[in-house]
């Protein structure tokens, strides 16, 4: 291990204003995401047939899941770039972006080459009618060609977050979604291109997003280091990146399995309970969208403090961002308590589903409070690039979740399912919290 040398330039002060400047653009950009999904469904719904709606939904979820695998690229890039920026190593700030874009290019080209077996496997897991599958394949075979651009957006976003330029992230998201929505209307309702029109509008939006990202990251390409291949391909740096990204991928895979199993296990209790769970899980997504901004703030501020080798700034960054995260969790919990029944009625018109969802609403009231520590500590550990801790503590939480399922499900039914999910949140918060002192002590050292 080698101790980082703090740069001579004094760091910017850690203030509430700085936290909000990083966080609020992310919160606003997240607000545009569900709008896009609703518009895509609404546009194809105007065709007057059920199959196109199902095809777009199926195609979108397949690619979203596949691209999600590369989410490690955003998280890993934040920690590595932020630490380089905190250490005052501008050449490494540029070089890390090139490395991340290389991973995006290789990953995207790999998906294009493997599209036939990939889509075959997806339809084996989620069989559909012949008409829906045919239309979904049309959608997928159009969209897959921009896989390198779609994955590159993860890398570019991570670099911008690390550089505290979340305003640029907002404009990328707004530009992508705005163009996607406008072109969906034009291609589907104007030109009558149907499902292919929805896919093509997304292709153009993804290319635009990557182009905007490169433009906003142009400062990285001013320095020759971005194409200094002896530096970019330095073995030790590539190994560090690979290990970090692998750990984050494994951690994220376990988290995805928890949420997927929640849906599949909930299906055992009947269609009404399954629908009620799906309505209520949207409350958790709302909380996550709101929390993302402050978790991102934790990522970049912790990364910079870590790069400077300053445990005091690591602690203040963690406390300041976590304070705002707690405020968000308390506000969302209160909102669910008082507005929850109205939100349920807005999302579900079936009376039985409304009654069932209300019976489990209190789980959503306590979920933000019990999950706050886990969500914020995720951001803190991402900033410190401590992927091994994230992986290991998720593994412990993963095991605790399944033990809770085995113990509580037979006794409490669907309430036991919700209890197991929230117990996994608490376990992740406690285990990461137990590792935090080591994170703080390790500030300024390579992991």
mmCIF file with all atom_site columns, C-alpha atoms in Angstrom, residues 2-158:
data_model
loop_
_atom_site.group_PDB
_atom_site.id
_atom_site.type_symbol
_atom_site.label_atom_id
_atom_site.label_alt_id
_atom_site.label_comp_id
_atom_site.label_asym_id
_atom_site.label_entity_id
_atom_site.label_seq_id
_atom_site.pdbx_PDB_ins_code
_atom_site.Cartn_x
_atom_site.Cartn_y
_atom_site.Cartn_z
_atom_site.occupancy
_atom_site.B_iso_or_equiv
_atom_site.pdbx_formal_charge
_atom_site.auth_seq_id
_atom_site.auth_comp_id
_atom_site.auth_asym_id
_atom_site.auth_atom_id
_atom_site.pdbx_PDB_model_num
ATOM 1   C CA . UNK A 1 2   ? 1.158   3.520   -0.702  1.00 0.00 ? 2   UNK A CA 1
ATOM 2   C CA . UNK A 1 3   ? -0.013  6.687   0.927   1.00 0.00 ? 3   UNK A CA 1
ATOM 3   C CA . UNK A 1 4   ? -1.452  9.311   -1.390  1.00 0.00 ? 4   UNK A CA 1
ATOM 4   C CA . UNK A 1 5   ? 0.140   12.726  -1.410  1.00 0.00 ? 5   UNK A CA 1
ATOM 5   C CA . UNK A 1 6   ? -2.360  15.501  -0.802  1.00 0.00 ? 6   UNK A CA 1
ATOM 6   C CA . UNK A 1 7   ? -2.391  18.173  -3.493  1.00 0.00 ? 7   UNK A CA 1
ATOM 7   C CA . UNK A 1 8   ? -1.160  21.635  -2.618  1.00 0.00 ? 8   UNK A CA 1
ATOM 8   C CA . UNK A 1 9   ? -4.413  23.315  -3.691  1.00 0.00 ? 9   UNK A CA 1
ATOM 9   C CA . UNK A 1 10  ? -6.693  23.734  -0.637  1.00 0.00 ? 10  UNK A CA 1
ATOM 10  C CA . UNK A 1 11  ? -9.866  21.655  -0.931  1.00 0.00 ? 11  UNK A CA 1
ATOM 11  C CA . UNK A 1 12  ? -13.246 23.305  -1.359  1.00 0.00 ? 12  UNK A CA 1
ATOM 12  C CA . UNK A 1 13  ? -15.138 23.544  1.940   1.00 0.00 ? 13  UNK A CA 1
ATOM 13  C CA . UNK A 1 14  ? -17.624 20.821  2.810   1.00 0.00 ? 14  UNK A CA 1
ATOM 14  C CA . UNK A 1 15  ? -20.955 22.617  3.186   1.00 0.00 ? 15  UNK A CA 1
ATOM 15  C CA . UNK A 1 16  ? -24.667 21.874  2.958   1.00 0.00 ? 16  UNK A CA 1
ATOM 16  C CA . UNK A 1 17  ? -24.767 24.043  -0.156  1.00 0.00 ? 17  UNK A CA 1
ATOM 17  C CA . UNK A 1 18  ? -22.146 21.866  -1.842  1.00 0.00 ? 18  UNK A CA 1
ATOM 18  C CA . UNK A 1 19  ? -24.035 18.676  -0.980  1.00 0.00 ? 19  UNK A CA 1
ATOM 19  C CA . UNK A 1 20  ? -27.272 20.081  -2.397  1.00 0.00 ? 20  UNK A CA 1
ATOM 20  C CA . UNK A 1 21  ? -25.507 21.312  -5.541  1.00 0.00 ? 21  UNK A CA 1
ATOM 21  C CA . UNK A 1 22  ? -24.402 17.737  -6.229  1.00 0.00 ? 22  UNK A CA 1
ATOM 22  C CA . UNK A 1 23  ? -27.601 16.006  -5.147  1.00 0.00 ? 23  UNK A CA 1
ATOM 23  C CA . UNK A 1 24  ? -30.487 18.038  -6.534  1.00 0.00 ? 24  UNK A CA 1
ATOM 24  C CA . UNK A 1 25  ? -29.676 17.620  -10.271 1.00 0.00 ? 25  UNK A CA 1
ATOM 25  C CA . UNK A 1 26  ? -29.637 13.843  -9.749  1.00 0.00 ? 26  UNK A CA 1
ATOM 26  C CA . UNK A 1 27  ? -33.014 13.933  -7.998  1.00 0.00 ? 27  UNK A CA 1
ATOM 27  C CA . UNK A 1 28  ? -34.446 16.016  -10.860 1.00 0.00 ? 28  UNK A CA 1
ATOM 28  C CA . UNK A 1 29  ? -32.957 13.766  -13.560 1.00 0.00 ? 29  UNK A CA 1
ATOM 29  C CA . UNK A 1 30  ? -34.382 10.677  -11.848 1.00 0.00 ? 30  UNK A CA 1
ATOM 30  C CA . UNK A 1 31  ? -37.825 12.268  -12.008 1.00 0.00 ? 31  UNK A CA 1
ATOM 31  C CA . UNK A 1 32  ? -37.713 12.052  -15.819 1.00 0.00 ? 32  UNK A CA 1
ATOM 32  C CA . UNK A 1 33  ? -37.172 8.276   -15.888 1.00 0.00 ? 33  UNK A CA 1
ATOM 33  C CA . UNK A 1 34  ? -40.724 7.033   -15.111 1.00 0.00 ? 34  UNK A CA 1
ATOM 34  C CA . UNK A 1 35  ? -42.161 9.616   -17.519 1.00 0.00 ? 35  UNK A CA 1
ATOM 35  C CA . UNK A 1 36  ? -40.305 8.011   -20.429 1.00 0.00 ? 36  UNK A CA 1
ATOM 36  C CA . UNK A 1 37  ? -41.614 4.539   -19.608 1.00 0.00 ? 37  UNK A CA 1
ATOM 37  C CA . UNK A 1 38  ? -45.173 5.829   -19.340 1.00 0.00 ? 38  UNK A CA 1
ATOM 38  C CA . UNK A 1 39  ? -44.918 7.624   -22.696 1.00 0.00 ? 39  UNK A CA 1
ATOM 39  C CA . UNK A 1 40  ? -43.517 4.571   -24.507 1.00 0.00 ? 40  UNK A CA 1
ATOM 40  C CA . UNK A 1 41  ? -46.399 2.433   -23.244 1.00 0.00 ? 41  UNK A CA 1
ATOM 41  C CA . UNK A 1 42  ? -48.923 5.180   -23.967 1.00 0.00 ? 42  UNK A CA 1
ATOM 42  C CA . UNK A 1 43  ? -47.688 5.721   -27.529 1.00 0.00 ? 43  UNK A CA 1
ATOM 43  C CA . UNK A 1 44  ? -47.829 2.064   -28.563 1.00 0.00 ? 44  UNK A CA 1
ATOM 44  C CA . UNK A 1 45  ? -51.129 1.807   -26.716 1.00 0.00 ? 45  UNK A CA 1
ATOM 45  C CA . UNK A 1 46  ? -52.596 4.175   -29.299 1.00 0.00 ? 46  UNK A CA 1
ATOM 46  C CA . UNK A 1 47  ? -52.143 1.421   -31.897 1.00 0.00 ? 47  UNK A CA 1
ATOM 47  C CA . UNK A 1 48  ? -55.192 -0.271  -30.357 1.00 0.00 ? 48  UNK A CA 1
ATOM 48  C CA . UNK A 1 49  ? -53.552 -3.680  -29.892 1.00 0.00 ? 49  UNK A CA 1
ATOM 49  C CA . UNK A 1 50  ? -52.212 -5.463  -26.823 1.00 0.00 ? 50  UNK A CA 1
ATOM 50  C CA . UNK A 1 51  ? -49.251 -7.197  -28.495 1.00 0.00 ? 51  UNK A CA 1
ATOM 51  C CA . UNK A 1 52  ? -47.182 -4.043  -29.195 1.00 0.00 ? 52  UNK A CA 1
ATOM 52  C CA . UNK A 1 53  ? -47.503 -2.950  -25.554 1.00 0.00 ? 53  UNK A CA 1
ATOM 53  C CA . UNK A 1 54  ? -46.309 -6.334  -24.335 1.00 0.00 ? 54  UNK A CA 1
ATOM 54  C CA . UNK A 1 55  ? -43.498 -6.407  -26.893 1.00 0.00 ? 55  UNK A CA 1
ATOM 55  C CA . UNK A 1 56  ? -42.119 -2.997  -25.887 1.00 0.00 ? 56  UNK A CA 1
ATOM 56  C CA . UNK A 1 57  ? -42.416 -3.870  -22.193 1.00 0.00 ? 57  UNK A CA 1
ATOM 57  C CA . UNK A 1 58  ? -40.647 -7.211  -22.670 1.00 0.00 ? 58  UNK A CA 1
ATOM 58  C CA . UNK A 1 59  ? -37.936 -5.843  -24.932 1.00 0.00 ? 59  UNK A CA 1
ATOM 59  C CA . UNK A 1 60  ? -37.250 -2.927  -22.625 1.00 0.00 ? 60  UNK A CA 1
ATOM 60  C CA . UNK A 1 61  ? -36.967 -5.092  -19.502 1.00 0.00 ? 61  UNK A CA 1
ATOM 61  C CA . UNK A 1 62  ? -34.607 -7.540  -21.252 1.00 0.00 ? 62  UNK A CA 1
ATOM 62  C CA . UNK A 1 63  ? -32.216 -4.788  -22.336 1.00 0.00 ? 63  UNK A CA 1
ATOM 63  C CA . UNK A 1 64  ? -32.565 -2.896  -19.073 1.00 0.00 ? 64  UNK A CA 1
ATOM 64  C CA . UNK A 1 65  ? -31.544 -6.049  -17.201 1.00 0.00 ? 65  UNK A CA 1
ATOM 65  C CA . UNK A 1 66  ? -28.629 -6.738  -19.565 1.00 0.00 ? 66  UNK A CA 1
ATOM 66  C CA . UNK A 1 67  ? -27.370 -3.150  -19.417 1.00 0.00 ? 67  UNK A CA 1
ATOM 67  C CA . UNK A 1 68  ? -27.846 -3.118  -15.650 1.00 0.00 ? 68  UNK A CA 1
ATOM 68  C CA . UNK A 1 69  ? -25.022 -5.662  -15.451 1.00 0.00 ? 69  UNK A CA 1
ATOM 69  C CA . UNK A 1 70  ? -22.694 -2.850  -16.505 1.00 0.00 ? 70  UNK A CA 1
ATOM 70  C CA . UNK A 1 71  ? -23.920 -0.555  -13.731 1.00 0.00 ? 71  UNK A CA 1
ATOM 71  C CA . UNK A 1 72  ? -20.650 -1.340  -11.965 1.00 0.00 ? 72  UNK A CA 1
ATOM 72  C CA . UNK A 1 73  ? -19.001 0.921   -14.519 1.00 0.00 ? 73  UNK A CA 1
ATOM 73  C CA . UNK A 1 74  ? -20.699 4.033   -13.160 1.00 0.00 ? 74  UNK A CA 1
ATOM 74  C CA . UNK A 1 75  ? -20.042 3.187   -9.515  1.00 0.00 ? 75  UNK A CA 1
ATOM 75  C CA . UNK A 1 76  ? -16.476 2.054   -9.992  1.00 0.00 ? 76  UNK A CA 1
ATOM 76  C CA . UNK A 1 77  ? -15.618 5.081   -12.128 1.00 0.00 ? 77  UNK A CA 1
ATOM 77  C CA . UNK A 1 78  ? -16.853 7.508   -9.464  1.00 0.00 ? 78  UNK A CA 1
ATOM 78  C CA . UNK A 1 79  ? -14.549 6.091   -6.812  1.00 0.00 ? 79  UNK A CA 1
ATOM 79  C CA . UNK A 1 80  ? -11.452 5.799   -8.990  1.00 0.00 ? 80  UNK A CA 1
ATOM 80  C CA . UNK A 1 81  ? -11.809 9.169   -10.731 1.00 0.00 ? 81  UNK A CA 1
ATOM 81  C CA . UNK A 1 82  ? -12.845 10.972  -7.554  1.00 0.00 ? 82  UNK A CA 1
ATOM 82  C CA . UNK A 1 83  ? -9.819  9.684   -5.679  1.00 0.00 ? 83  UNK A CA 1
ATOM 83  C CA . UNK A 1 84  ? -7.506  10.723  -8.502  1.00 0.00 ? 84  UNK A CA 1
ATOM 84  C CA . UNK A 1 85  ? -9.105  14.190  -8.499  1.00 0.00 ? 85  UNK A CA 1
ATOM 85  C CA . UNK A 1 86  ? -8.781  14.436  -4.728  1.00 0.00 ? 86  UNK A CA 1
ATOM 86  C CA . UNK A 1 87  ? -5.105  13.530  -4.977  1.00 0.00 ? 87  UNK A CA 1
ATOM 87  C CA . UNK A 1 88  ? -4.586  16.217  -7.631  1.00 0.00 ? 88  UNK A CA 1
ATOM 88  C CA . UNK A 1 89  ? -3.583  13.670  -10.293 1.00 0.00 ? 89  UNK A CA 1
ATOM 89  C CA . UNK A 1 90  ? -5.245  15.185  -13.360 1.00 0.00 ? 90  UNK A CA 1
ATOM 90  C CA . UNK A 1 91  ? -3.544  12.743  -15.717 1.00 0.00 ? 91  UNK A CA 1
ATOM 91  C CA . UNK A 1 92  ? -5.141  9.795   -13.930 1.00 0.00 ? 92  UNK A CA 1
ATOM 92  C CA . UNK A 1 93  ? -8.509  11.570  -13.990 1.00 0.00 ? 93  UNK A CA 1
ATOM 93  C CA . UNK A 1 94  ? -8.282  11.475  -17.803 1.00 0.00 ? 94  UNK A CA 1
ATOM 94  C CA . UNK A 1 95  ? -6.797  7.985   -17.990 1.00 0.00 ? 95  UNK A CA 1
ATOM 95  C CA . UNK A 1 96  ? -9.548  6.455   -15.846 1.00 0.00 ? 96  UNK A CA 1
ATOM 96  C CA . UNK A 1 97  ? -12.178 7.760   -18.262 1.00 0.00 ? 97  UNK A CA 1
ATOM 97  C CA . UNK A 1 98  ? -10.414 6.102   -21.192 1.00 0.00 ? 98  UNK A CA 1
ATOM 98  C CA . UNK A 1 99  ? -10.234 2.822   -19.289 1.00 0.00 ? 99  UNK A CA 1
ATOM 99  C CA . UNK A 1 100 ? -13.946 2.993   -18.476 1.00 0.00 ? 100 UNK A CA 1
ATOM 100 C CA . UNK A 1 101 ? -14.864 3.770   -22.087 1.00 0.00 ? 101 UNK A CA 1
ATOM 101 C CA . UNK A 1 102 ? -12.748 0.820   -23.225 1.00 0.00 ? 102 UNK A CA 1
ATOM 102 C CA . UNK A 1 103 ? -14.777 -1.481  -20.975 1.00 0.00 ? 103 UNK A CA 1
ATOM 103 C CA . UNK A 1 104 ? -17.992 0.028   -22.368 1.00 0.00 ? 104 UNK A CA 1
ATOM 104 C CA . UNK A 1 105 ? -16.848 -0.513  -25.963 1.00 0.00 ? 105 UNK A CA 1
ATOM 105 C CA . UNK A 1 106 ? -15.752 -4.106  -25.358 1.00 0.00 ? 106 UNK A CA 1
ATOM 106 C CA . UNK A 1 107 ? -18.906 -4.922  -23.395 1.00 0.00 ? 107 UNK A CA 1
ATOM 107 C CA . UNK A 1 108 ? -21.199 -3.330  -25.972 1.00 0.00 ? 108 UNK A CA 1
ATOM 108 C CA . UNK A 1 109 ? -19.537 -5.090  -28.909 1.00 0.00 ? 109 UNK A CA 1
ATOM 109 C CA . UNK A 1 110 ? -19.725 -8.356  -27.005 1.00 0.00 ? 110 UNK A CA 1
ATOM 110 C CA . UNK A 1 111 ? -23.493 -7.947  -26.578 1.00 0.00 ? 111 UNK A CA 1
ATOM 111 C CA . UNK A 1 112 ? -23.891 -7.240  -30.295 1.00 0.00 ? 112 UNK A CA 1
ATOM 112 C CA . UNK A 1 113 ? -21.936 -10.388 -31.210 1.00 0.00 ? 113 UNK A CA 1
ATOM 113 C CA . UNK A 1 114 ? -23.850 -12.526 -28.687 1.00 0.00 ? 114 UNK A CA 1
ATOM 114 C CA . UNK A 1 115 ? -27.310 -11.097 -29.383 1.00 0.00 ? 115 UNK A CA 1
ATOM 115 C CA . UNK A 1 116 ? -28.761 -14.278 -30.890 1.00 0.00 ? 116 UNK A CA 1
ATOM 116 C CA . UNK A 1 117 ? -28.057 -16.641 -27.949 1.00 0.00 ? 117 UNK A CA 1
ATOM 117 C CA . UNK A 1 118 ? -28.699 -13.809 -25.490 1.00 0.00 ? 118 UNK A CA 1
ATOM 118 C CA . UNK A 1 119 ? -32.199 -13.091 -26.769 1.00 0.00 ? 119 UNK A CA 1
ATOM 119 C CA . UNK A 1 120 ? -32.944 -16.792 -27.165 1.00 0.00 ? 120 UNK A CA 1
ATOM 120 C CA . UNK A 1 121 ? -32.135 -17.336 -23.480 1.00 0.00 ? 121 UNK A CA 1
ATOM 121 C CA . UNK A 1 122 ? -34.234 -14.326 -22.469 1.00 0.00 ? 122 UNK A CA 1
ATOM 122 C CA . UNK A 1 123 ? -37.326 -15.674 -24.246 1.00 0.00 ? 123 UNK A CA 1
ATOM 123 C CA . UNK A 1 124 ? -36.762 -19.132 -22.759 1.00 0.00 ? 124 UNK A CA 1
ATOM 124 C CA . UNK A 1 125 ? -36.923 -17.567 -19.311 1.00 0.00 ? 125 UNK A CA 1
ATOM 125 C CA . UNK A 1 126 ? -39.890 -15.330 -20.173 1.00 0.00 ? 126 UNK A CA 1
ATOM 126 C CA . UNK A 1 127 ? -41.981 -17.045 -22.846 1.00 0.00 ? 127 UNK A CA 1
ATOM 127 C CA . UNK A 1 128 ? -44.596 -14.959 -24.646 1.00 0.00 ? 128 UNK A CA 1
ATOM 128 C CA . UNK A 1 129 ? -47.095 -15.383 -27.459 1.00 0.00 ? 129 UNK A CA 1
ATOM 129 C CA . UNK A 1 130 ? -45.685 -15.740 -30.955 1.00 0.00 ? 130 UNK A CA 1
ATOM 130 C CA . UNK A 1 131 ? -46.864 -12.243 -31.909 1.00 0.00 ? 131 UNK A CA 1
ATOM 131 C CA . UNK A 1 132 ? -45.404 -10.563 -28.833 1.00 0.00 ? 132 UNK A CA 1
ATOM 132 C CA . UNK A 1 133 ? -42.107 -12.422 -29.196 1.00 0.00 ? 133 UNK A CA 1
ATOM 133 C CA . UNK A 1 134 ? -41.834 -11.502 -32.871 1.00 0.00 ? 134 UNK A CA 1
ATOM 134 C CA . UNK A 1 135 ? -42.417 -7.802  -32.173 1.00 0.00 ? 135 UNK A CA 1
ATOM 135 C CA . UNK A 1 136 ? -40.088 -7.891  -29.155 1.00 0.00 ? 136 UNK A CA 1
ATOM 136 C CA . UNK A 1 137 ? -37.337 -9.411  -31.304 1.00 0.00 ? 137 UNK A CA 1
ATOM 137 C CA . UNK A 1 138 ? -37.778 -6.569  -33.788 1.00 0.00 ? 138 UNK A CA 1
ATOM 138 C CA . UNK A 1 139 ? -37.399 -4.094  -30.920 1.00 0.00 ? 139 UNK A CA 1
ATOM 139 C CA . UNK A 1 140 ? -34.326 -5.854  -29.512 1.00 0.00 ? 140 UNK A CA 1
ATOM 140 C CA . UNK A 1 141 ? -32.508 -6.321  -32.813 1.00 0.00 ? 141 UNK A CA 1
ATOM 141 C CA . UNK A 1 142 ? -32.799 -2.589  -33.494 1.00 0.00 ? 142 UNK A CA 1
ATOM 142 C CA . UNK A 1 143 ? -31.786 -1.379  -30.042 1.00 0.00 ? 143 UNK A CA 1
ATOM 143 C CA . UNK A 1 144 ? -28.851 -3.737  -29.502 1.00 0.00 ? 144 UNK A CA 1
ATOM 144 C CA . UNK A 1 145 ? -26.721 -1.888  -32.066 1.00 0.00 ? 145 UNK A CA 1
ATOM 145 C CA . UNK A 1 146 ? -26.271 1.040   -29.687 1.00 0.00 ? 146 UNK A CA 1
ATOM 146 C CA . UNK A 1 147 ? -25.146 -1.155  -26.788 1.00 0.00 ? 147 UNK A CA 1
ATOM 147 C CA . UNK A 1 148 ? -21.649 0.434   -26.714 1.00 0.00 ? 148 UNK A CA 1
ATOM 148 C CA . UNK A 1 149 ? -23.208 3.925   -26.517 1.00 0.00 ? 149 UNK A CA 1
ATOM 149 C CA . UNK A 1 150 ? -25.758 2.900   -23.876 1.00 0.00 ? 150 UNK A CA 1
ATOM 150 C CA . UNK A 1 151 ? -23.057 1.356   -21.681 1.00 0.00 ? 151 UNK A CA 1
ATOM 151 C CA . UNK A 1 152 ? -20.694 4.290   -22.308 1.00 0.00 ? 152 UNK A CA 1
ATOM 152 C CA . UNK A 1 153 ? -23.267 6.567   -20.689 1.00 0.00 ? 153 UNK A CA 1
ATOM 153 C CA . UNK A 1 154 ? -22.604 4.702   -17.408 1.00 0.00 ? 154 UNK A CA 1
ATOM 154 C CA . UNK A 1 155 ? -18.889 5.490   -17.652 1.00 0.00 ? 155 UNK A CA 1
ATOM 155 C CA . UNK A 1 156 ? -19.431 9.116   -18.669 1.00 0.00 ? 156 UNK A CA 1
ATOM 156 C CA . UNK A 1 157 ? -21.978 9.633   -15.898 1.00 0.00 ? 157 UNK A CA 1
ATOM 157 C CA . UNK A 1 158 ? -19.588 8.167   -13.330 1.00 0.00 ? 158 UNK A CA 1
#
